[in-house]
Short mmCIF file of C-alpha atoms in Angstrom, two decimals:
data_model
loop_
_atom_site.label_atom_id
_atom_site.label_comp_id
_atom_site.label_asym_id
_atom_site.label_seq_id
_atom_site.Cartn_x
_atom_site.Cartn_y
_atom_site.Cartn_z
CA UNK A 1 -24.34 -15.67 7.46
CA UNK A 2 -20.93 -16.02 8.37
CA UNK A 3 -19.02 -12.16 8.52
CA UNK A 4 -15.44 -11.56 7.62
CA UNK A 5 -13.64 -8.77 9.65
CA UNK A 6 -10.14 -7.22 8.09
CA UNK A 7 -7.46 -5.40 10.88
CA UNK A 8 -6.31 -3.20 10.76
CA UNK A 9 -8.43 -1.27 7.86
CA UNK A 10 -5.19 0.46 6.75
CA UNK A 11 -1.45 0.81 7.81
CA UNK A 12 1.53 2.50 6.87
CA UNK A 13 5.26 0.48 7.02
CA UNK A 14 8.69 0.93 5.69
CA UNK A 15 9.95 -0.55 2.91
CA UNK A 16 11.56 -3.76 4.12
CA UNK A 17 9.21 -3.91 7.27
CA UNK A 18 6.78 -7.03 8.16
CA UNK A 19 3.39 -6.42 7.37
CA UNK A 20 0.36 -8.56 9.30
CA UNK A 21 -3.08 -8.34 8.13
CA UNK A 22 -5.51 -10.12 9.96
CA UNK A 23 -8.58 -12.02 9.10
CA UNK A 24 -11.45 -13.16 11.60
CA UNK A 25 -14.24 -15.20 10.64
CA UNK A 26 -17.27 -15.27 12.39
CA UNK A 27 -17.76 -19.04 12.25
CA UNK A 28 -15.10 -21.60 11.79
CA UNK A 29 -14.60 -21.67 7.76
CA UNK A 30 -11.62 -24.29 7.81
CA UNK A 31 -9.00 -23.57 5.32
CA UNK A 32 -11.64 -22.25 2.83
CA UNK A 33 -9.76 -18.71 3.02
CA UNK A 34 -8.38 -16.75 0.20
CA UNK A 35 -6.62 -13.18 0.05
CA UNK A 36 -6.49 -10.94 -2.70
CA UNK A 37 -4.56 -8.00 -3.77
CA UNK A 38 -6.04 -5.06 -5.55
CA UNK A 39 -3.65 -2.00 -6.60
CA UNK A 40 -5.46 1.09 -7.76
CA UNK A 41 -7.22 1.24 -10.95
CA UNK A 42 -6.74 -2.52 -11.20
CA UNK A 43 -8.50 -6.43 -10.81
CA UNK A 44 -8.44 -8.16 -7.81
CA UNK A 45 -5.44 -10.66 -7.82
CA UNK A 46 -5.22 -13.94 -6.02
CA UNK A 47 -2.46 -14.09 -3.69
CA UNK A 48 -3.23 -16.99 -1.62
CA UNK A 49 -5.88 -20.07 -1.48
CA UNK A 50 -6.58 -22.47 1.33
CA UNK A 51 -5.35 -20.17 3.61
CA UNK A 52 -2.11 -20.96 2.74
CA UNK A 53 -0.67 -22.41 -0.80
CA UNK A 54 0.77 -19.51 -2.72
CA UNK A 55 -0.83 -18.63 -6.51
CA UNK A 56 1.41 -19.71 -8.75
CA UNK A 57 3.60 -16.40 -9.72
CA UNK A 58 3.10 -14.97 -6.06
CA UNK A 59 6.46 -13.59 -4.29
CA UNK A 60 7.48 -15.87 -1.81
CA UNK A 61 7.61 -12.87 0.26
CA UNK A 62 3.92 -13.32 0.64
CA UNK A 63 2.73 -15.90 3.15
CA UNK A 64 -1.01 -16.98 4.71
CA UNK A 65 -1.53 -18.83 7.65
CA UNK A 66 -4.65 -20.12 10.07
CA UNK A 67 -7.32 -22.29 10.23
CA UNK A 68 -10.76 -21.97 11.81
CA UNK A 69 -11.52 -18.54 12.31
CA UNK A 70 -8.32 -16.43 12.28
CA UNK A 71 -6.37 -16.12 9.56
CA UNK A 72 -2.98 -14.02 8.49
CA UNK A 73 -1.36 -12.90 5.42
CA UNK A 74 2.23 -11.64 5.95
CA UNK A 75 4.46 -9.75 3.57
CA UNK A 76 7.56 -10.54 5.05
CA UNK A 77 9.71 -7.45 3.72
CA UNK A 78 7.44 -4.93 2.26
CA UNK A 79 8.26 -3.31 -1.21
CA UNK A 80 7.52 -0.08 -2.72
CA UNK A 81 5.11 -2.45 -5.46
CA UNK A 82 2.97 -3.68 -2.39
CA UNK A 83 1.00 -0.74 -1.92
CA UNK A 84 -2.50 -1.90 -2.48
CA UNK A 85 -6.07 -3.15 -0.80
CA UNK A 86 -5.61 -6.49 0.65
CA UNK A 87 -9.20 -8.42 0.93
CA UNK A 88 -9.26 -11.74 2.56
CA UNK A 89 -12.88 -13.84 1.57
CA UNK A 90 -14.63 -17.19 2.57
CA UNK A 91 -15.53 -20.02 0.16
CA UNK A 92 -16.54 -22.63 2.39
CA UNK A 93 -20.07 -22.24 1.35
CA UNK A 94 -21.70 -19.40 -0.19
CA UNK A 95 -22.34 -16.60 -0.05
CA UNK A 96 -18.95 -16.05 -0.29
CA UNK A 97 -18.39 -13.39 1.54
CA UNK A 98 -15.14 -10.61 1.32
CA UNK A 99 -13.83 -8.57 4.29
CA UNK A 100 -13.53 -4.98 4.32
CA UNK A 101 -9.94 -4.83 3.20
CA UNK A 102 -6.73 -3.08 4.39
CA UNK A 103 -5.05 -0.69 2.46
CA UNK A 104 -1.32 -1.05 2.49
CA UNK A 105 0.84 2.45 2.25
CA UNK A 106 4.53 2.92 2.27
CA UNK A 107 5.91 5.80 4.32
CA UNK B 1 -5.41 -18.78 -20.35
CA UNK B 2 -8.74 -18.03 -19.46
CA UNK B 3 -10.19 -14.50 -20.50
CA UNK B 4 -13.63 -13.47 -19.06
CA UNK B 5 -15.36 -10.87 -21.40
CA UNK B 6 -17.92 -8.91 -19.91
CA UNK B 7 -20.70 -6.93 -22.44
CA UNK B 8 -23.54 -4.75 -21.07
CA UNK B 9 -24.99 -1.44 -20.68
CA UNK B 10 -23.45 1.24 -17.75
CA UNK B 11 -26.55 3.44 -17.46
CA UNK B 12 -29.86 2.73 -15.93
CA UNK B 13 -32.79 4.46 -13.90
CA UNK B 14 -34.35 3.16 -11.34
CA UNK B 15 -36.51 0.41 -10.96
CA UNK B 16 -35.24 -0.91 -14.72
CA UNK B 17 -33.16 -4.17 -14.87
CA UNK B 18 -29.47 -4.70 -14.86
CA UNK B 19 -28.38 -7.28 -17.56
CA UNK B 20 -24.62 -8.27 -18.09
CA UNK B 21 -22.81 -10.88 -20.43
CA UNK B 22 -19.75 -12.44 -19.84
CA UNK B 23 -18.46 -14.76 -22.16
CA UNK B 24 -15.85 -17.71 -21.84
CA UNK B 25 -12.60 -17.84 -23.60
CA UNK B 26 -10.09 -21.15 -22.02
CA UNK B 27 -12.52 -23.27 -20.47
CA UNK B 28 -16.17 -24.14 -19.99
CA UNK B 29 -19.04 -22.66 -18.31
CA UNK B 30 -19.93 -26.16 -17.56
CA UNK B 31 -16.90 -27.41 -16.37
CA UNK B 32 -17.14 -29.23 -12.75
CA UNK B 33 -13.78 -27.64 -11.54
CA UNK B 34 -14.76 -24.22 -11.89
CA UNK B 35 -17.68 -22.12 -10.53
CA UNK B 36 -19.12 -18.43 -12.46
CA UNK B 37 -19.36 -15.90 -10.22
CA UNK B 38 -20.89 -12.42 -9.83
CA UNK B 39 -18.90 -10.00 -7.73
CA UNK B 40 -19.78 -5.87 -7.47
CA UNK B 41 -17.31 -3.38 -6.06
CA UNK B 42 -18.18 0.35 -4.45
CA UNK B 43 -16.82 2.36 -2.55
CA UNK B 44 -19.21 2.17 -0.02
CA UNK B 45 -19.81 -1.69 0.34
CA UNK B 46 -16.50 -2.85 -0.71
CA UNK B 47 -16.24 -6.22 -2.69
CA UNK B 48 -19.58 -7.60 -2.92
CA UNK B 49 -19.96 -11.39 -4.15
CA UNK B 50 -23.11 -11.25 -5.87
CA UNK B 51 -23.78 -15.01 -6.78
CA UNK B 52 -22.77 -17.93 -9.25
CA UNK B 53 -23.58 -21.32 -11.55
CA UNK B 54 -21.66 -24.26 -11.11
CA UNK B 55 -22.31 -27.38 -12.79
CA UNK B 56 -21.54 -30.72 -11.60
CA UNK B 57 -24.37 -33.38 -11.94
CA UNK B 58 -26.91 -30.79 -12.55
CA UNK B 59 -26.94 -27.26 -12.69
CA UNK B 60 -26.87 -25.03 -9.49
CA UNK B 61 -27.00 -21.21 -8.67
CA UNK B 62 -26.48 -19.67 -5.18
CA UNK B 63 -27.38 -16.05 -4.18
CA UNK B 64 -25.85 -13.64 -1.59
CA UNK B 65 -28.97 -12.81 0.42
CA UNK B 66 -28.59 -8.81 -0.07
CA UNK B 67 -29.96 -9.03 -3.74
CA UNK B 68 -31.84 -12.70 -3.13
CA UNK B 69 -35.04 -11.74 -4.87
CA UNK B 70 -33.66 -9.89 -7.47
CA UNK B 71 -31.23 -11.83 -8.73
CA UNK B 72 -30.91 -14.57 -11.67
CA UNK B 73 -27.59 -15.61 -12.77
CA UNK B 74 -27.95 -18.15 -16.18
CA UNK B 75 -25.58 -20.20 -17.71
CA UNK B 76 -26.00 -20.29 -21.97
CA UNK B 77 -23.45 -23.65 -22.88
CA UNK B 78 -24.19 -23.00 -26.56
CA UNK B 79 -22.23 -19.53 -26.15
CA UNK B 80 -19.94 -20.54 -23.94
CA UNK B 81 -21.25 -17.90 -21.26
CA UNK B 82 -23.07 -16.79 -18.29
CA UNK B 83 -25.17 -13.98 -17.72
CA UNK B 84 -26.31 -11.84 -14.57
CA UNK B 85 -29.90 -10.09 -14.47
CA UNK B 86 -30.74 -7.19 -11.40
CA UNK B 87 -34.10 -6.47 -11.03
CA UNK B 88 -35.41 -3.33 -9.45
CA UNK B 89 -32.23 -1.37 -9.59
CA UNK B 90 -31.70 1.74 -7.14
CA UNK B 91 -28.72 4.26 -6.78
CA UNK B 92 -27.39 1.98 -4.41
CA UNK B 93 -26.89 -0.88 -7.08
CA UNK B 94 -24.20 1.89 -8.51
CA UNK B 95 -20.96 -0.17 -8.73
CA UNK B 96 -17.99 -2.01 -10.36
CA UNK B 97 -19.66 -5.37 -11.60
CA UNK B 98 -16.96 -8.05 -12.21
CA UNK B 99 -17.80 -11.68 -13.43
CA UNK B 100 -14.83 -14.17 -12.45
CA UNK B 101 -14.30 -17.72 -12.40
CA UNK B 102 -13.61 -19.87 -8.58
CA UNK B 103 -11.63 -22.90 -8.97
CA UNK B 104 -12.99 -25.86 -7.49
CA UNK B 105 -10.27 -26.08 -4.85
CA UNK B 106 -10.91 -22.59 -3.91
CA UNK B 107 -10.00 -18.79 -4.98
CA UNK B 108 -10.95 -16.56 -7.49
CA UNK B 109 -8.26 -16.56 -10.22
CA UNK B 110 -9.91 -15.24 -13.23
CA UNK B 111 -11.97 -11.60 -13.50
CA UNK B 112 -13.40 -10.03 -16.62
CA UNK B 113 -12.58 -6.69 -17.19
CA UNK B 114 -15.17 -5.21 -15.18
CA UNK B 115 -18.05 -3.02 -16.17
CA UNK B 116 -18.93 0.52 -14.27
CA UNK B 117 -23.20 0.52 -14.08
CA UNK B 118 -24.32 3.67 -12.67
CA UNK B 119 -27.74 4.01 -11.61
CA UNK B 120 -29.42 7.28 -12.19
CA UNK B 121 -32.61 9.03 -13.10
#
């Protein structure tokens, strides 16, 4: 089965820094990459399908990119509201696996 | 809109059988742009996908291979729901269980409420 590995597994930035979280695939997956966003206490929310068309009500702020078997989500200026577990996950064909996740702090 | 609603008990021992409900509000369990998931959450494996139903010229179910075995996930189109069954369950079973529905073109965009099953003798 095909493994999904998250970096970094958590960071800390400043609000209005660029955040890069990083998603590796263990086999080539295509675009069949999604990223979620999961603040404490709450449900998973999808941020980002095909590796790269925005959910409709996502901050533009928010971008995915990659193909293959490496894959990004950026925030490009972080806010006080991102704080959260960022999981990327694989739906090429099942199972359809998650990564580990990165927690997102703001110092 | 769609709403999931999840229904089930949080408390088992070991070795009984997990059994959870979620039912369909907004679309169709057997709609072919969708797909009914399983997913679990803990702290120590993280988000789990557990398995699904889809239906497009027949019905289907796929299986993550950790639980393959022991799991049957069941589609009920007269109720407008799906259901999950665990077999076997141990303390490591212990976990967030979420139903959700996948879009056909990919991502998860729907989640039911969750339900907290804690295995225990």
């Amino acid at each position: 089965d095909i493994q999904m590995t998250q970096s970094p597994s958590s960071l800390s930035a400043s609000v209005g820094d660029r955040v890069t979280i990083t998603c590796r695939a263990s086999q080539d997956i295509g675009i069949h990459l999604a990223w979620y966003q999961q603040k404490p206490g709450k449900l998973p929310n999808l941020l980002i399908y095909e590796a790269s068309t925005l959910q409709s009500g996502v901050p533009s702020r928010v971008s995915g990119s990659g193909s293959g078997t490496d894959f990004t989500l950026t925030i490009a200026s972080l806010k006080a509201e991102d704080v959260a577990t960022y999981y990327c996950q694989k739906y090429n064909s099942p199972p359809l696996t998650f990564g580990g996740g990165t927690k997102v702090e703001v110092k | 809109q769609v709403q999931l609603q999840q229904s089930g008990p949080g408390l088992l021992k070991p070795s009984q059988t997990l059994s959870l409900t979620c039912a369909i509000s907004g679309d169709s369990v057997s709609s072919k742009l969708a797909t009914w998931n399983w997913i679990r959450q803990s702290p120590s494996r993280g988000l789990e996908w557990l398995g699904r139903t889809l239906y497009r010229s027949r019905w289907s179910v796929n299986y993550a291979p950790s639980v393959n075995g022991r799991i049957t996930v069941t589609p009920d189109t007269s109720k407008n729901q799906f259901s999950l069954l665990l077999k076997s369950v141990t303390p490591e079973d212990t976990a967030v269980y979420y139903c959700a529905r996948e879009k056909d073109w990919g991502g998860t965009d729907s989640w039911g409420q969750g339900t907290l099953v804690t295995v225990s003798s």
